[in-house]
PDB file of C-alpha atoms in Angstrom:
ATOM      1  CA  UNK A   1     -39.464-141.560 186.397  1.00  0.00           C
ATOM      2  CA  UNK A   2     -41.102-144.051 184.008  1.00  0.00           C
ATOM      3  CA  UNK A   3     -43.789-141.472 183.207  1.00  0.00           C
ATOM      4  CA  UNK A   4     -41.389-138.654 182.316  1.00  0.00           C
ATOM      5  CA  UNK A   5     -41.307-137.449 178.746  1.00  0.00           C
ATOM      6  CA  UNK A   6     -38.169-138.687 176.964  1.00  0.00           C
ATOM      7  CA  UNK A   7     -35.761-136.024 175.822  1.00  0.00           C
ATOM      8  CA  UNK A   8     -36.027-135.285 172.123  1.00  0.00           C
ATOM      9  CA  UNK A   9     -33.282-136.731 169.989  1.00  0.00           C
ATOM     10  CA  UNK A  10     -30.571-134.296 169.027  1.00  0.00           C
ATOM     11  CA  UNK A  11     -31.112-132.857 165.591  1.00  0.00           C
ATOM     12  CA  UNK A  12     -28.483-133.898 163.073  1.00  0.00           C
ATOM     13  CA  UNK A  13     -25.830-131.292 162.437  1.00  0.00           C
ATOM     14  CA  UNK A  14     -26.685-129.061 159.545  1.00  0.00           C
ATOM     15  CA  UNK A  15     -24.400-129.578 156.585  1.00  0.00           C
ATOM     16  CA  UNK A  16     -21.802-126.866 156.034  1.00  0.00           C
ATOM     17  CA  UNK A  17     -23.142-124.233 153.654  1.00  0.00           C
ATOM     18  CA  UNK A  18     -19.731-123.924 152.095  1.00  0.00           C
ATOM     19  CA  UNK A  19     -17.967-126.871 150.526  1.00  0.00           C
ATOM     20  CA  UNK A  20     -15.053-125.917 148.259  1.00  0.00           C
ATOM     21  CA  UNK A  21     -14.490-127.984 145.133  1.00  0.00           C
ATOM     22  CA  UNK A  22     -11.710-130.563 145.233  1.00  0.00           C
ATOM     23  CA  UNK A  23      -8.224-129.569 144.157  1.00  0.00           C
ATOM     24  CA  UNK A  24      -7.643-129.700 140.428  1.00  0.00           C
ATOM     25  CA  UNK A  25      -4.422-130.898 138.748  1.00  0.00           C
ATOM     26  CA  UNK A  26      -2.044-128.106 137.760  1.00  0.00           C
ATOM     27  CA  UNK A  27       0.886-130.052 136.316  1.00  0.00           C
ATOM     28  CA  UNK A  28      -0.012-129.149 132.723  1.00  0.00           C
ATOM     29  CA  UNK A  29      -0.191-125.432 133.496  1.00  0.00           C
ATOM     30  CA  UNK A  30       3.043-125.610 135.469  1.00  0.00           C
ATOM     31  CA  UNK A  31       4.857-127.390 132.635  1.00  0.00           C
ATOM     32  CA  UNK A  32       3.677-124.861 130.038  1.00  0.00           C
ATOM     33  CA  UNK A  33       4.648-122.004 132.336  1.00  0.00           C
ATOM     34  CA  UNK A  34       8.110-123.363 133.035  1.00  0.00           C
ATOM     35  CA  UNK A  35       8.752-123.899 129.328  1.00  0.00           C
ATOM     36  CA  UNK A  36       7.832-120.279 128.601  1.00  0.00           C
ATOM     37  CA  UNK A  37       9.979-119.037 131.476  1.00  0.00           C
ATOM     38  CA  UNK A  38      12.971-121.003 130.198  1.00  0.00           C
ATOM     39  CA  UNK A  39      12.376-119.736 126.649  1.00  0.00           C
ATOM     40  CA  UNK A  40      12.263-116.178 128.044  1.00  0.00           C
ATOM     41  CA  UNK A  41      15.861-116.553 129.186  1.00  0.00           C
ATOM     42  CA  UNK A  42      17.040-117.016 125.576  1.00  0.00           C
ATOM     43  CA  UNK A  43      16.332-113.452 124.313  1.00  0.00           C
ATOM     44  CA  UNK A  44      17.517-112.051 127.636  1.00  0.00           C
ATOM     45  CA  UNK A  45      20.899-113.724 127.191  1.00  0.00           C
ATOM     46  CA  UNK A  46      20.920-112.625 123.554  1.00  0.00           C
ATOM     47  CA  UNK A  47      20.342-109.047 124.664  1.00  0.00           C
ATOM     48  CA  UNK A  48      23.064-109.423 127.303  1.00  0.00           C
ATOM     49  CA  UNK A  49      25.588-110.347 124.616  1.00  0.00           C
ATOM     50  CA  UNK A  50      24.518-107.383 122.476  1.00  0.00           C
ATOM     51  CA  UNK A  51      24.977-105.057 125.445  1.00  0.00           C
ATOM     52  CA  UNK A  52      28.422-106.503 126.126  1.00  0.00           C
ATOM     53  CA  UNK A  53      29.382-105.774 122.513  1.00  0.00           C
ATOM     54  CA  UNK A  54      28.047-102.219 122.866  1.00  0.00           C
ATOM     55  CA  UNK A  55      29.982-101.778 126.108  1.00  0.00           C
ATOM     56  CA  UNK A  56      33.190-102.860 124.393  1.00  0.00           C
ATOM     57  CA  UNK A  57      32.666-100.453 121.497  1.00  0.00           C
ATOM     58  CA  UNK A  58      31.831 -97.556 123.804  1.00  0.00           C
ATOM     59  CA  UNK A  59      35.098 -98.112 125.635  1.00  0.00           C
ATOM     60  CA  UNK A  60      36.977 -97.195 122.458  1.00  0.00           C
ATOM     61  CA  UNK A  61      35.571 -93.649 122.344  1.00  0.00           C
ATOM     62  CA  UNK A  62      36.070 -90.549 124.510  1.00  0.00           C
ATOM     63  CA  UNK A  63      33.399 -90.135 127.182  1.00  0.00           C
ATOM     64  CA  UNK A  64      32.149 -86.842 125.770  1.00  0.00           C
ATOM     65  CA  UNK A  65      31.579 -88.107 122.229  1.00  0.00           C
ATOM     66  CA  UNK A  66      28.306 -89.396 120.814  1.00  0.00           C
ATOM     67  CA  UNK A  67      27.524 -93.131 121.134  1.00  0.00           C
ATOM     68  CA  UNK A  68      26.391 -93.025 117.513  1.00  0.00           C
ATOM     69  CA  UNK A  69      30.038 -92.969 116.523  1.00  0.00           C
ATOM     70  CA  UNK A  70      30.691 -96.570 117.588  1.00  0.00           C
ATOM     71  CA  UNK A  71      31.369 -99.162 114.911  1.00  0.00           C
ATOM     72  CA  UNK A  72      28.227-101.001 113.859  1.00  0.00           C
ATOM     73  CA  UNK A  73      25.908 -98.587 115.699  1.00  0.00           C
ATOM     74  CA  UNK A  74      22.855 -99.333 113.544  1.00  0.00           C
ATOM     75  CA  UNK A  75      23.391-103.100 113.632  1.00  0.00           C
ATOM     76  CA  UNK A  76      23.774-103.145 117.422  1.00  0.00           C
ATOM     77  CA  UNK A  77      20.771-100.851 117.828  1.00  0.00           C
ATOM     78  CA  UNK A  78      18.488-103.009 115.685  1.00  0.00           C
ATOM     79  CA  UNK A  79      19.772-106.291 117.135  1.00  0.00           C
ATOM     80  CA  UNK A  80      19.143-105.042 120.662  1.00  0.00           C
ATOM     81  CA  UNK A  81      15.651-103.915 119.691  1.00  0.00           C
ATOM     82  CA  UNK A  82      14.860-107.341 118.217  1.00  0.00           C
ATOM     83  CA  UNK A  83      16.157-109.118 121.348  1.00  0.00           C
ATOM     84  CA  UNK A  84      14.041-106.920 123.611  1.00  0.00           C
ATOM     85  CA  UNK A  85      10.989-107.361 121.381  1.00  0.00           C
ATOM     86  CA  UNK A  86      11.289-111.151 121.411  1.00  0.00           C
ATOM     87  CA  UNK A  87      11.747-111.102 125.170  1.00  0.00           C
ATOM     88  CA  UNK A  88       8.630-108.984 125.586  1.00  0.00           C
ATOM     89  CA  UNK A  89       6.522-111.323 123.443  1.00  0.00           C
ATOM     90  CA  UNK A  90       7.603-114.401 125.397  1.00  0.00           C
ATOM     91  CA  UNK A  91       7.126-112.533 128.676  1.00  0.00           C
ATOM     92  CA  UNK A  92       3.549-111.619 127.762  1.00  0.00           C
ATOM     93  CA  UNK A  93       2.800-115.258 126.959  1.00  0.00           C
ATOM     94  CA  UNK A  94       4.410-116.378 130.218  1.00  0.00           C
ATOM     95  CA  UNK A  95       2.473-113.748 132.190  1.00  0.00           C
ATOM     96  CA  UNK A  96      -0.803-115.029 130.733  1.00  0.00           C
ATOM     97  CA  UNK A  97      -0.065-118.607 131.758  1.00  0.00           C
ATOM     98  CA  UNK A  98       1.354-117.426 135.095  1.00  0.00           C
ATOM     99  CA  UNK A  99      -1.887-115.806 136.265  1.00  0.00           C
ATOM    100  CA  UNK A 100      -3.840-118.912 135.184  1.00  0.00           C
ATOM    101  CA  UNK A 101      -1.470-121.123 137.165  1.00  0.00           C
ATOM    102  CA  UNK A 102      -1.480-118.803 140.184  1.00  0.00           C
ATOM    103  CA  UNK A 103      -5.277-118.695 140.220  1.00  0.00           C
ATOM    104  CA  UNK A 104      -5.389-122.496 140.092  1.00  0.00           C
ATOM    105  CA  UNK A 105      -3.010-122.601 143.053  1.00  0.00           C
ATOM    106  CA  UNK A 106      -5.300-120.213 144.944  1.00  0.00           C
ATOM    107  CA  UNK A 107      -8.405-122.266 144.126  1.00  0.00           C
ATOM    108  CA  UNK A 108      -6.712-125.468 145.236  1.00  0.00           C
ATOM    109  CA  UNK A 109      -5.570-123.825 148.466  1.00  0.00           C
ATOM    110  CA  UNK A 110      -9.231-123.200 149.291  1.00  0.00           C
ATOM    111  CA  UNK A 111      -9.807-126.958 149.136  1.00  0.00           C
ATOM    112  CA  UNK A 112      -7.020-127.532 151.667  1.00  0.00           C
ATOM    113  CA  UNK A 113      -8.042-124.720 154.049  1.00  0.00           C
ATOM    114  CA  UNK A 114     -11.683-123.705 153.399  1.00  0.00           C
ATOM    115  CA  UNK A 115     -12.476-120.143 154.386  1.00  0.00           C
ATOM    116  CA  UNK A 116      -8.987-119.417 155.692  1.00  0.00           C
ATOM    117  CA  UNK A 117      -7.542-117.679 152.622  1.00  0.00           C
ATOM    118  CA  UNK A 118      -7.631-113.908 152.963  1.00  0.00           C
ATOM    119  CA  UNK A 119      -8.237-112.877 149.353  1.00  0.00           C
ATOM    120  CA  UNK A 120     -10.663-114.026 146.683  1.00  0.00           C
ATOM    121  CA  UNK A 121      -9.431-116.072 143.696  1.00  0.00           C
ATOM    122  CA  UNK A 122     -10.001-113.110 141.391  1.00  0.00           C
ATOM    123  CA  UNK A 123      -7.285-111.175 143.192  1.00  0.00           C
ATOM    124  CA  UNK A 124      -4.840-113.976 142.400  1.00  0.00           C
ATOM    125  CA  UNK A 125      -5.092-112.565 138.872  1.00  0.00           C
ATOM    126  CA  UNK A 126      -5.910-108.897 139.380  1.00  0.00           C
ATOM    127  CA  UNK A 127      -3.317-108.173 142.067  1.00  0.00           C
ATOM    128  CA  UNK A 128      -0.491-108.543 139.529  1.00  0.00           C
ATOM    129  CA  UNK A 129      -1.808-105.678 137.401  1.00  0.00           C
ATOM    130  CA  UNK A 130      -2.715-103.066 140.038  1.00  0.00           C
ATOM    131  CA  UNK A 131       0.071-100.464 140.393  1.00  0.00           C
ATOM    132  CA  UNK A 132       1.747-100.378 143.818  1.00  0.00           C
ATOM    133  CA  UNK A 133      -0.507-103.229 144.997  1.00  0.00           C
ATOM    134  CA  UNK A 134       1.479-105.623 142.799  1.00  0.00           C
ATOM    135  CA  UNK A 135       4.492-104.974 145.019  1.00  0.00           C
ATOM    136  CA  UNK A 136       2.938-106.721 148.039  1.00  0.00           C
ATOM    137  CA  UNK A 137      -0.492-108.318 147.524  1.00  0.00           C
ATOM    138  CA  UNK A 138       0.586-111.250 145.283  1.00  0.00           C
ATOM    139  CA  UNK A 139       3.140-112.180 147.964  1.00  0.00           C
ATOM    140  CA  UNK A 140       0.447-112.208 150.652  1.00  0.00           C
ATOM    141  CA  UNK A 141      -1.679-114.469 148.474  1.00  0.00           C
ATOM    142  CA  UNK A 142       1.341-116.706 147.848  1.00  0.00           C
ATOM    143  CA  UNK A 143       1.947-116.881 151.607  1.00  0.00           C
ATOM    144  CA  UNK A 144      -1.621-118.082 152.175  1.00  0.00           C
ATOM    145  CA  UNK A 145      -1.372-120.603 149.332  1.00  0.00           C
ATOM    146  CA  UNK A 146       1.873-122.024 150.711  1.00  0.00           C
ATOM    147  CA  UNK A 147       0.509-122.235 154.263  1.00  0.00           C
ATOM    148  CA  UNK A 148      -2.734-123.889 153.150  1.00  0.00           C
ATOM    149  CA  UNK A 149      -0.840-126.337 150.936  1.00  0.00           C
ATOM    150  CA  UNK A 150       1.752-127.396 153.498  1.00  0.00           C
ATOM    151  CA  UNK A 151      -0.487-127.032 156.565  1.00  0.00           C
ATOM    152  CA  UNK A 152       2.307-125.130 158.312  1.00  0.00           C
ATOM    153  CA  UNK A 153       2.858-121.365 158.746  1.00  0.00           C
ATOM    154  CA  UNK A 154       6.587-121.919 158.304  1.00  0.00           C
ATOM    155  CA  UNK A 155       8.832-124.567 156.901  1.00  0.00           C
ATOM    156  CA  UNK A 156      12.198-125.411 155.430  1.00  0.00           C
ATOM    157  CA  UNK A 157      11.107-124.811 151.849  1.00  0.00           C
ATOM    158  CA  UNK A 158       9.549-121.403 152.426  1.00  0.00           C
ATOM    159  CA  UNK A 159      12.842-119.642 151.691  1.00  0.00           C
ATOM    160  CA  UNK A 160      12.323-120.503 148.028  1.00  0.00           C
ATOM    161  CA  UNK A 161       9.108-118.495 147.882  1.00  0.00           C
ATOM    162  CA  UNK A 162      10.718-115.518 149.651  1.00  0.00           C
ATOM    163  CA  UNK A 163      13.763-115.560 147.359  1.00  0.00           C
ATOM    164  CA  UNK A 164      11.613-115.786 144.233  1.00  0.00           C
ATOM    165  CA  UNK A 165       9.462-112.877 145.391  1.00  0.00           C
ATOM    166  CA  UNK A 166      12.253-110.442 146.257  1.00  0.00           C
ATOM    167  CA  UNK A 167      14.063-111.190 143.011  1.00  0.00           C
ATOM    168  CA  UNK A 168      10.801-110.495 141.171  1.00  0.00           C
ATOM    169  CA  UNK A 169      10.418-107.153 142.995  1.00  0.00           C
ATOM    170  CA  UNK A 170      13.992-106.152 142.117  1.00  0.00           C
ATOM    171  CA  UNK A 171      13.417-107.194 138.492  1.00  0.00           C
ATOM    172  CA  UNK A 172      10.169-105.207 138.292  1.00  0.00           C
ATOM    173  CA  UNK A 173      11.789-102.138 139.843  1.00  0.00           C
ATOM    174  CA  UNK A 174      14.694-102.428 137.409  1.00  0.00           C
ATOM    175  CA  UNK A 175      12.373-102.615 134.421  1.00  0.00           C
ATOM    176  CA  UNK A 176      10.326 -99.634 135.593  1.00  0.00           C
ATOM    177  CA  UNK A 177      13.457 -97.523 136.072  1.00  0.00           C
ATOM    178  CA  UNK A 178      14.866 -98.331 132.611  1.00  0.00           C
ATOM    179  CA  UNK A 179      13.116 -95.520 130.770  1.00  0.00           C
ATOM    180  CA  UNK A 180      16.054 -94.837 128.417  1.00  0.00           C
ATOM    181  CA  UNK A 181      18.200 -97.065 126.233  1.00  0.00           C
ATOM    182  CA  UNK A 182      21.885 -96.640 125.525  1.00  0.00           C
ATOM    183  CA  UNK A 183      21.315 -95.401 121.954  1.00  0.00           C
ATOM    184  CA  UNK A 184      19.183 -92.510 123.241  1.00  0.00           C
ATOM    185  CA  UNK A 185      21.961 -91.059 125.385  1.00  0.00           C
ATOM    186  CA  UNK A 186      23.881 -87.978 124.251  1.00  0.00           C
ATOM    187  CA  UNK A 187      27.346 -89.008 125.372  1.00  0.00           C
ATOM    188  CA  UNK A 188      29.380 -92.190 125.510  1.00  0.00           C
ATOM    189  CA  UNK A 189      29.745 -91.762 129.276  1.00  0.00           C
ATOM    190  CA  UNK A 190      25.978 -91.706 129.816  1.00  0.00           C
ATOM    191  CA  UNK A 191      25.463 -94.543 127.350  1.00  0.00           C
ATOM    192  CA  UNK A 192      28.024 -96.640 129.210  1.00  0.00           C
ATOM    193  CA  UNK A 193      26.202 -96.108 132.516  1.00  0.00           C
ATOM    194  CA  UNK A 194      22.919 -97.098 130.880  1.00  0.00           C
ATOM    195  CA  UNK A 195      24.495-100.241 129.427  1.00  0.00           C
ATOM    196  CA  UNK A 196      25.885-101.282 132.817  1.00  0.00           C
ATOM    197  CA  UNK A 197      22.466-100.782 134.388  1.00  0.00           C
ATOM    198  CA  UNK A 198      20.821-102.813 131.617  1.00  0.00           C
ATOM    199  CA  UNK A 199      23.376-105.601 132.034  1.00  0.00           C
ATOM    200  CA  UNK A 200      22.550-105.750 135.733  1.00  0.00           C
ATOM    201  CA  UNK A 201      18.855-105.894 134.867  1.00  0.00           C
ATOM    202  CA  UNK A 202      19.445-108.841 132.534  1.00  0.00           C
ATOM    203  CA  UNK A 203      21.342-110.713 135.243  1.00  0.00           C
ATOM    204  CA  UNK A 204      18.506-110.142 137.705  1.00  0.00           C
ATOM    205  CA  UNK A 205      16.005-111.253 135.046  1.00  0.00           C
ATOM    206  CA  UNK A 206      17.805-114.562 134.505  1.00  0.00           C
ATOM    207  CA  UNK A 207      18.274-115.302 138.202  1.00  0.00           C
ATOM    208  CA  UNK A 208      14.683-114.364 139.056  1.00  0.00           C
ATOM    209  CA  UNK A 209      13.444-116.588 136.227  1.00  0.00           C
ATOM    210  CA  UNK A 210      15.431-119.545 137.558  1.00  0.00           C
ATOM    211  CA  UNK A 211      13.881-119.112 140.992  1.00  0.00           C
ATOM    212  CA  UNK A 212      10.439-118.648 139.442  1.00  0.00           C
ATOM    213  CA  UNK A 213      10.801-122.044 137.735  1.00  0.00           C
ATOM    214  CA  UNK A 214      11.889-123.626 141.022  1.00  0.00           C
ATOM    215  CA  UNK A 215       8.992-121.991 142.891  1.00  0.00           C
ATOM    216  CA  UNK A 216       6.400-123.077 140.330  1.00  0.00           C
ATOM    217  CA  UNK A 217       7.723-126.641 140.310  1.00  0.00           C
ATOM    218  CA  UNK A 218       7.883-126.900 144.101  1.00  0.00           C
ATOM    219  CA  UNK A 219       4.434-125.470 144.831  1.00  0.00           C
ATOM    220  CA  UNK A 220       2.793-127.530 142.088  1.00  0.00           C
ATOM    221  CA  UNK A 221       4.415-130.691 143.438  1.00  0.00           C
ATOM    222  CA  UNK A 222       3.358-129.896 147.008  1.00  0.00           C
ATOM    223  CA  UNK A 223      -0.226-129.378 145.938  1.00  0.00           C
ATOM    224  CA  UNK A 224      -0.201-132.595 143.935  1.00  0.00           C
ATOM    225  CA  UNK A 225       1.061-134.507 146.960  1.00  0.00           C
ATOM    226  CA  UNK A 226      -1.516-132.873 149.235  1.00  0.00           C
ATOM    227  CA  UNK A 227      -4.369-133.593 146.841  1.00  0.00           C
ATOM    228  CA  UNK A 228      -3.188-137.184 146.483  1.00  0.00           C
ATOM    229  CA  UNK A 229      -3.121-137.711 150.232  1.00  0.00           C
ATOM    230  CA  UNK A 230       0.673-137.808 150.541  1.00  0.00           C
ATOM    231  CA  UNK A 231       0.508-135.027 153.113  1.00  0.00           C
TER     232      UNK A 231
END
């Protein structure tokens, strides 16, 4: 009717109380990280060659004798120690940059999928240093980052993330189980077994590092494309 009271205008929608910051570039962090990862391979390969020399010398002695009887024992012992020390220093530097890069990836993922990431950005750092938790939680965070970045729960490139992760787990388990070095063993037979195990660990370290570089490069590129509107 012409005398009816007009319906009140609909109130404007309240702005969302949560607006994540825009994605930030991560190419610089990724480049620094990949350089450190590649540098890490150098002392690992150096140590591999030392272990091969030790293995050859051990093969010249009876299994029940002491490994200290091999030619150049002290030189091989010190050289191996230096290689492992250099590898540890580079690894610590790479780990520092890694958690910074991973946290940036997590923060950027929030921009792509606000409120849909299961864990806080702080856990993108802390989860790597919590015993037992570091065997599964970083992977769950990586899954969420990849899904938020690509906009798909699955995809052709996801195999790269899975391969990197399982190689990392094997590498971590190998490092944790290596509580003795060949020069600490009592017999040549035991030292030889320790050397073979260490050689396997070095191979896993190199392969896992290669896949880590590929994973870092791929995820950083995907986020750059998403932030730039290419996706």
